[in-house]
């Protein structure tokens, strides 16, 4: 079968993604694997950790897949060029986020500061109520994103690797499980942003 050929052409991968049939995830996985070497390049070029580069790459792949499915990728450039530009932007976003987070470490604001003014015995009660509310909200959002996404996120939260999740959920590879997990996390993040 030609599908497992390492030199699958971009055109075939894009067609497989656009068709959206049961093999779509296989084509998405092929796209992910084909340009995965960019992660190491970005790690050295942008001086970011492997995990940050990997996360930016996964986000870039999800964006490209979305653009292919929704017709935003018109094919005026090579897939690699298109992916590389999005990936580079995601890496720059990561650098900015890391820089902003490092600068913000010394600036505590919000609820944490307010809790400092409450007497110790009351503070633990307030903290417990806040924690219970956050857990209830998380459970509500997890229920709303679907059973499969909920299972993936809970397994990941319990420390299962993407490879273990792939086996447990019936995915072909850890890369496919990771892409699915990132999609699910994005959906969960959207739920929080809608509040």
mmCIF file of C-alpha atoms in Angstrom:
data_model
loop_
_atom_site.group_PDB
_atom_site.id
_atom_site.type_symbol
_atom_site.label_atom_id
_atom_site.label_comp_id
_atom_site.label_asym_id
_atom_site.label_seq_id
_atom_site.Cartn_x
_atom_site.Cartn_y
_atom_site.Cartn_z
ATOM 1 C CA UNK A 1 0.000 0.000 0.000
ATOM 2 C CA UNK A 2 1.481 3.366 -1.023
ATOM 3 C CA UNK A 3 0.275 5.162 2.099
ATOM 4 C CA UNK A 4 3.124 3.998 4.290
ATOM 5 C CA UNK A 5 5.726 5.104 1.789
ATOM 6 C CA UNK A 6 8.125 7.523 3.527
ATOM 7 C CA UNK A 7 8.166 9.835 0.500
ATOM 8 C CA UNK A 8 4.451 10.551 0.419
ATOM 9 C CA UNK A 9 3.981 13.765 -1.565
ATOM 10 C CA UNK A 10 2.518 16.879 0.052
ATOM 11 C CA UNK A 11 -0.312 16.898 -2.489
ATOM 12 C CA UNK A 12 -1.386 13.387 -1.388
ATOM 13 C CA UNK A 13 -1.197 14.345 2.284
ATOM 14 C CA UNK A 14 -3.301 17.479 1.721
ATOM 15 C CA UNK A 15 -5.872 15.530 -0.294
ATOM 16 C CA UNK A 16 -6.109 12.956 2.499
ATOM 17 C CA UNK A 17 -6.664 15.694 5.068
ATOM 18 C CA UNK A 18 -9.255 17.474 2.914
ATOM 19 C CA UNK A 19 -11.255 14.308 2.232
ATOM 20 C CA UNK A 20 -11.909 13.968 5.946
ATOM 21 C CA UNK A 21 -12.693 10.264 5.854
ATOM 22 C CA UNK A 22 -11.616 7.705 8.424
ATOM 23 C CA UNK A 23 -7.983 7.927 7.248
ATOM 24 C CA UNK A 24 -7.695 11.669 7.850
ATOM 25 C CA UNK A 25 -5.770 11.205 11.096
ATOM 26 C CA UNK A 26 -3.264 9.015 9.277
ATOM 27 C CA UNK A 27 -2.588 11.804 6.783
ATOM 28 C CA UNK A 28 -2.380 14.356 9.602
ATOM 29 C CA UNK A 29 0.167 12.115 11.285
ATOM 30 C CA UNK A 30 2.176 11.860 8.037
ATOM 31 C CA UNK A 31 2.254 15.661 7.801
ATOM 32 C CA UNK A 32 3.375 15.864 11.438
ATOM 33 C CA UNK A 33 6.169 13.339 10.916
ATOM 34 C CA UNK A 34 7.358 14.649 7.535
ATOM 35 C CA UNK A 35 8.538 18.007 8.859
ATOM 36 C CA UNK A 36 9.209 17.079 12.475
ATOM 37 C CA UNK A 37 12.938 17.714 11.965
ATOM 38 C CA UNK A 38 12.062 21.437 12.110
ATOM 39 C CA UNK A 39 11.673 21.064 15.892
ATOM 40 C CA UNK A 40 15.413 20.507 16.422
ATOM 41 C CA UNK A 41 16.265 23.330 14.029
ATOM 42 C CA UNK A 42 13.974 25.734 15.888
ATOM 43 C CA UNK A 43 15.373 24.662 19.232
ATOM 44 C CA UNK A 44 18.831 25.837 18.189
ATOM 45 C CA UNK A 45 17.784 28.787 16.031
ATOM 46 C CA UNK A 46 15.443 30.340 18.609
ATOM 47 C CA UNK A 47 17.291 29.104 21.724
ATOM 48 C CA UNK A 48 14.169 27.520 23.215
ATOM 49 C CA UNK A 49 13.740 24.200 25.006
ATOM 50 C CA UNK A 50 12.883 21.060 23.084
ATOM 51 C CA UNK A 51 9.474 20.948 24.832
ATOM 52 C CA UNK A 52 8.702 24.534 23.814
ATOM 53 C CA UNK A 53 9.787 23.830 20.224
ATOM 54 C CA UNK A 54 7.715 20.638 20.168
ATOM 55 C CA UNK A 55 4.674 22.460 21.520
ATOM 56 C CA UNK A 56 5.061 25.285 18.987
ATOM 57 C CA UNK A 57 5.421 22.710 16.203
ATOM 58 C CA UNK A 58 2.267 20.859 17.281
ATOM 59 C CA UNK A 59 0.365 24.157 17.386
ATOM 60 C CA UNK A 60 1.680 25.019 13.924
ATOM 61 C CA UNK A 61 0.616 21.629 12.536
ATOM 62 C CA UNK A 62 -2.874 22.076 14.005
ATOM 63 C CA UNK A 63 -3.079 25.529 12.416
ATOM 64 C CA UNK A 64 -1.987 24.209 9.012
ATOM 65 C CA UNK A 65 -4.500 21.358 9.212
ATOM 66 C CA UNK A 66 -7.236 23.849 10.099
ATOM 67 C CA UNK A 67 -6.233 26.085 7.183
ATOM 68 C CA UNK A 68 -6.198 23.127 4.781
ATOM 69 C CA UNK A 69 -9.625 21.897 5.900
ATOM 70 C CA UNK A 70 -11.187 25.377 5.835
ATOM 71 C CA UNK A 71 -9.641 26.352 2.501
ATOM 72 C CA UNK A 72 -7.366 29.089 3.870
ATOM 73 C CA UNK A 73 -4.305 27.294 2.512
ATOM 74 C CA UNK A 74 -4.566 28.031 -1.201
ATOM 75 C CA UNK A 75 -1.394 26.272 -2.288
ATOM 76 C CA UNK A 76 0.398 29.427 -3.455
ATOM 77 C CA UNK A 77 3.446 28.247 -1.525
ATOM 78 C CA UNK A 78 4.882 24.874 -0.667
ATOM 79 C CA UNK A 79 3.421 23.201 2.425
ATOM 80 C CA UNK A 80 6.835 23.271 4.075
ATOM 81 C CA UNK A 81 7.171 27.037 3.512
ATOM 82 C CA UNK A 82 3.672 27.664 4.849
ATOM 83 C CA UNK A 83 4.246 25.442 7.887
ATOM 84 C CA UNK A 84 7.688 26.936 8.514
ATOM 85 C CA UNK A 85 6.304 30.484 8.619
ATOM 86 C CA UNK A 86 3.539 29.550 11.050
ATOM 87 C CA UNK A 87 5.971 27.501 13.130
ATOM 88 C CA UNK A 88 8.440 30.404 13.293
ATOM 89 C CA UNK A 89 5.655 32.722 14.475
ATOM 90 C CA UNK A 90 4.664 30.192 17.155
ATOM 91 C CA UNK A 91 8.300 30.005 18.317
ATOM 92 C CA UNK A 92 8.471 33.797 18.554
ATOM 93 C CA UNK A 93 5.201 33.754 20.537
ATOM 94 C CA UNK A 94 6.783 31.202 22.893
ATOM 95 C CA UNK A 95 9.853 33.394 23.354
ATOM 96 C CA UNK A 96 7.643 36.405 24.107
ATOM 97 C CA UNK A 97 5.533 34.400 26.534
ATOM 98 C CA UNK A 98 8.597 33.059 28.336
ATOM 99 C CA UNK A 99 10.119 36.540 28.537
ATOM 100 C CA UNK A 100 6.859 38.035 29.823
ATOM 101 C CA UNK A 101 6.427 35.239 32.379
ATOM 102 C CA UNK A 102 9.979 35.721 33.682
ATOM 103 C CA UNK A 103 9.414 39.448 34.044
ATOM 104 C CA UNK A 104 6.063 38.874 35.746
ATOM 105 C CA UNK A 105 7.420 36.574 38.454
ATOM 106 C CA UNK A 106 8.069 39.506 40.744
ATOM 107 C CA UNK A 107 4.636 41.034 40.227
ATOM 108 C CA UNK A 108 2.068 39.071 42.220
ATOM 109 C CA UNK A 109 -1.424 40.380 41.776
ATOM 110 C CA UNK A 110 -5.025 39.431 42.257
ATOM 111 C CA UNK A 111 -6.486 36.881 44.624
ATOM 112 C CA UNK A 112 -3.162 35.825 46.113
ATOM 113 C CA UNK A 113 -2.510 39.346 47.398
ATOM 114 C CA UNK A 114 -6.040 39.708 48.703
ATOM 115 C CA UNK A 115 -5.685 36.461 50.678
ATOM 116 C CA UNK A 116 -2.692 37.883 52.528
ATOM 117 C CA UNK A 117 -4.961 40.385 54.279
ATOM 118 C CA UNK A 118 -7.352 37.714 55.593
ATOM 119 C CA UNK A 119 -6.602 36.153 59.004
ATOM 120 C CA UNK A 120 -4.970 32.687 58.818
ATOM 121 C CA UNK A 121 -8.003 30.662 59.957
ATOM 122 C CA UNK A 122 -10.290 32.384 57.461
ATOM 123 C CA UNK A 123 -7.702 32.223 54.695
ATOM 124 C CA UNK A 124 -7.684 28.406 54.577
ATOM 125 C CA UNK A 125 -11.485 28.337 54.357
ATOM 126 C CA UNK A 126 -11.483 30.876 51.510
ATOM 127 C CA UNK A 127 -8.696 28.976 49.715
ATOM 128 C CA UNK A 128 -10.645 25.732 50.067
ATOM 129 C CA UNK A 129 -13.799 27.327 48.637
ATOM 130 C CA UNK A 130 -11.843 28.767 45.711
ATOM 131 C CA UNK A 131 -10.223 25.386 45.020
ATOM 132 C CA UNK A 132 -13.593 23.572 45.160
ATOM 133 C CA UNK A 133 -15.099 26.114 42.767
ATOM 134 C CA UNK A 134 -12.169 25.711 40.331
ATOM 135 C CA UNK A 135 -12.467 21.903 40.425
ATOM 136 C CA UNK A 136 -16.233 22.044 39.819
ATOM 137 C CA UNK A 137 -15.722 24.429 36.896
ATOM 138 C CA UNK A 138 -13.022 22.201 35.416
ATOM 139 C CA UNK A 139 -15.284 19.139 35.697
ATOM 140 C CA UNK A 140 -18.115 21.039 34.010
ATOM 141 C CA UNK A 141 -15.858 22.085 31.127
ATOM 142 C CA UNK A 142 -14.422 18.577 30.770
ATOM 143 C CA UNK A 143 -17.947 17.172 30.423
ATOM 144 C CA UNK A 144 -18.768 19.742 27.752
ATOM 145 C CA UNK A 145 -15.844 18.904 25.414
ATOM 146 C CA UNK A 146 -16.847 15.285 24.874
ATOM 147 C CA UNK A 147 -16.029 11.910 26.349
ATOM 148 C CA UNK A 148 -12.987 11.159 24.179
ATOM 149 C CA UNK A 149 -11.332 14.526 24.877
ATOM 150 C CA UNK A 150 -12.174 14.200 28.550
ATOM 151 C CA UNK A 151 -10.497 10.764 28.650
ATOM 152 C CA UNK A 152 -7.371 12.014 26.885
ATOM 153 C CA UNK A 153 -6.971 15.035 29.166
ATOM 154 C CA UNK A 154 -7.601 13.050 32.346
ATOM 155 C CA UNK A 155 -5.095 10.370 31.305
ATOM 156 C CA UNK A 156 -2.528 13.049 30.481
ATOM 157 C CA UNK A 157 -3.251 14.787 33.795
ATOM 158 C CA UNK A 158 -2.585 11.524 35.613
ATOM 159 C CA UNK A 159 0.861 11.376 34.052
ATOM 160 C CA UNK A 160 0.312 8.993 31.145
ATOM 161 C CA UNK A 161 2.628 9.638 28.205
ATOM 162 C CA UNK A 162 1.314 10.272 24.707
ATOM 163 C CA UNK A 163 2.490 6.767 23.764
ATOM 164 C CA UNK A 164 0.480 5.212 26.590
ATOM 165 C CA UNK A 165 -2.547 7.329 25.676
ATOM 166 C CA UNK A 166 -2.194 6.204 22.044
ATOM 167 C CA UNK A 167 -2.326 2.556 23.134
ATOM 168 C CA UNK A 168 -5.182 3.142 25.553
ATOM 169 C CA UNK A 169 -7.309 5.161 23.111
ATOM 170 C CA UNK A 170 -6.477 3.172 19.968
ATOM 171 C CA UNK A 171 -4.379 5.770 18.124
ATOM 172 C CA UNK A 172 -1.660 4.637 15.722
ATOM 173 C CA UNK A 173 1.215 6.615 17.230
ATOM 174 C CA UNK A 174 2.124 8.886 20.099
ATOM 175 C CA UNK A 175 2.265 11.808 17.644
ATOM 176 C CA UNK A 176 -1.397 11.315 16.744
ATOM 177 C CA UNK A 177 -2.308 11.111 20.434
ATOM 178 C CA UNK A 178 -0.366 14.306 21.108
ATOM 179 C CA UNK A 179 -2.089 16.148 18.270
ATOM 180 C CA UNK A 180 -5.474 14.975 19.579
ATOM 181 C CA UNK A 181 -4.529 15.973 23.129
ATOM 182 C CA UNK A 182 -3.490 19.446 22.008
ATOM 183 C CA UNK A 183 -6.771 19.862 20.131
ATOM 184 C CA UNK A 184 -8.683 18.815 23.236
ATOM 185 C CA UNK A 185 -6.692 21.203 25.421
ATOM 186 C CA UNK A 186 -7.427 23.986 22.937
ATOM 187 C CA UNK A 187 -11.153 23.214 23.171
ATOM 188 C CA UNK A 188 -10.911 23.245 26.969
ATOM 189 C CA UNK A 189 -9.074 26.577 26.862
ATOM 190 C CA UNK A 190 -11.851 27.993 24.650
ATOM 191 C CA UNK A 191 -14.417 26.972 27.283
ATOM 192 C CA UNK A 192 -12.540 29.015 29.881
ATOM 193 C CA UNK A 193 -12.262 31.985 27.535
ATOM 194 C CA UNK A 194 -16.039 31.948 26.907
ATOM 195 C CA UNK A 195 -16.768 32.564 30.590
#
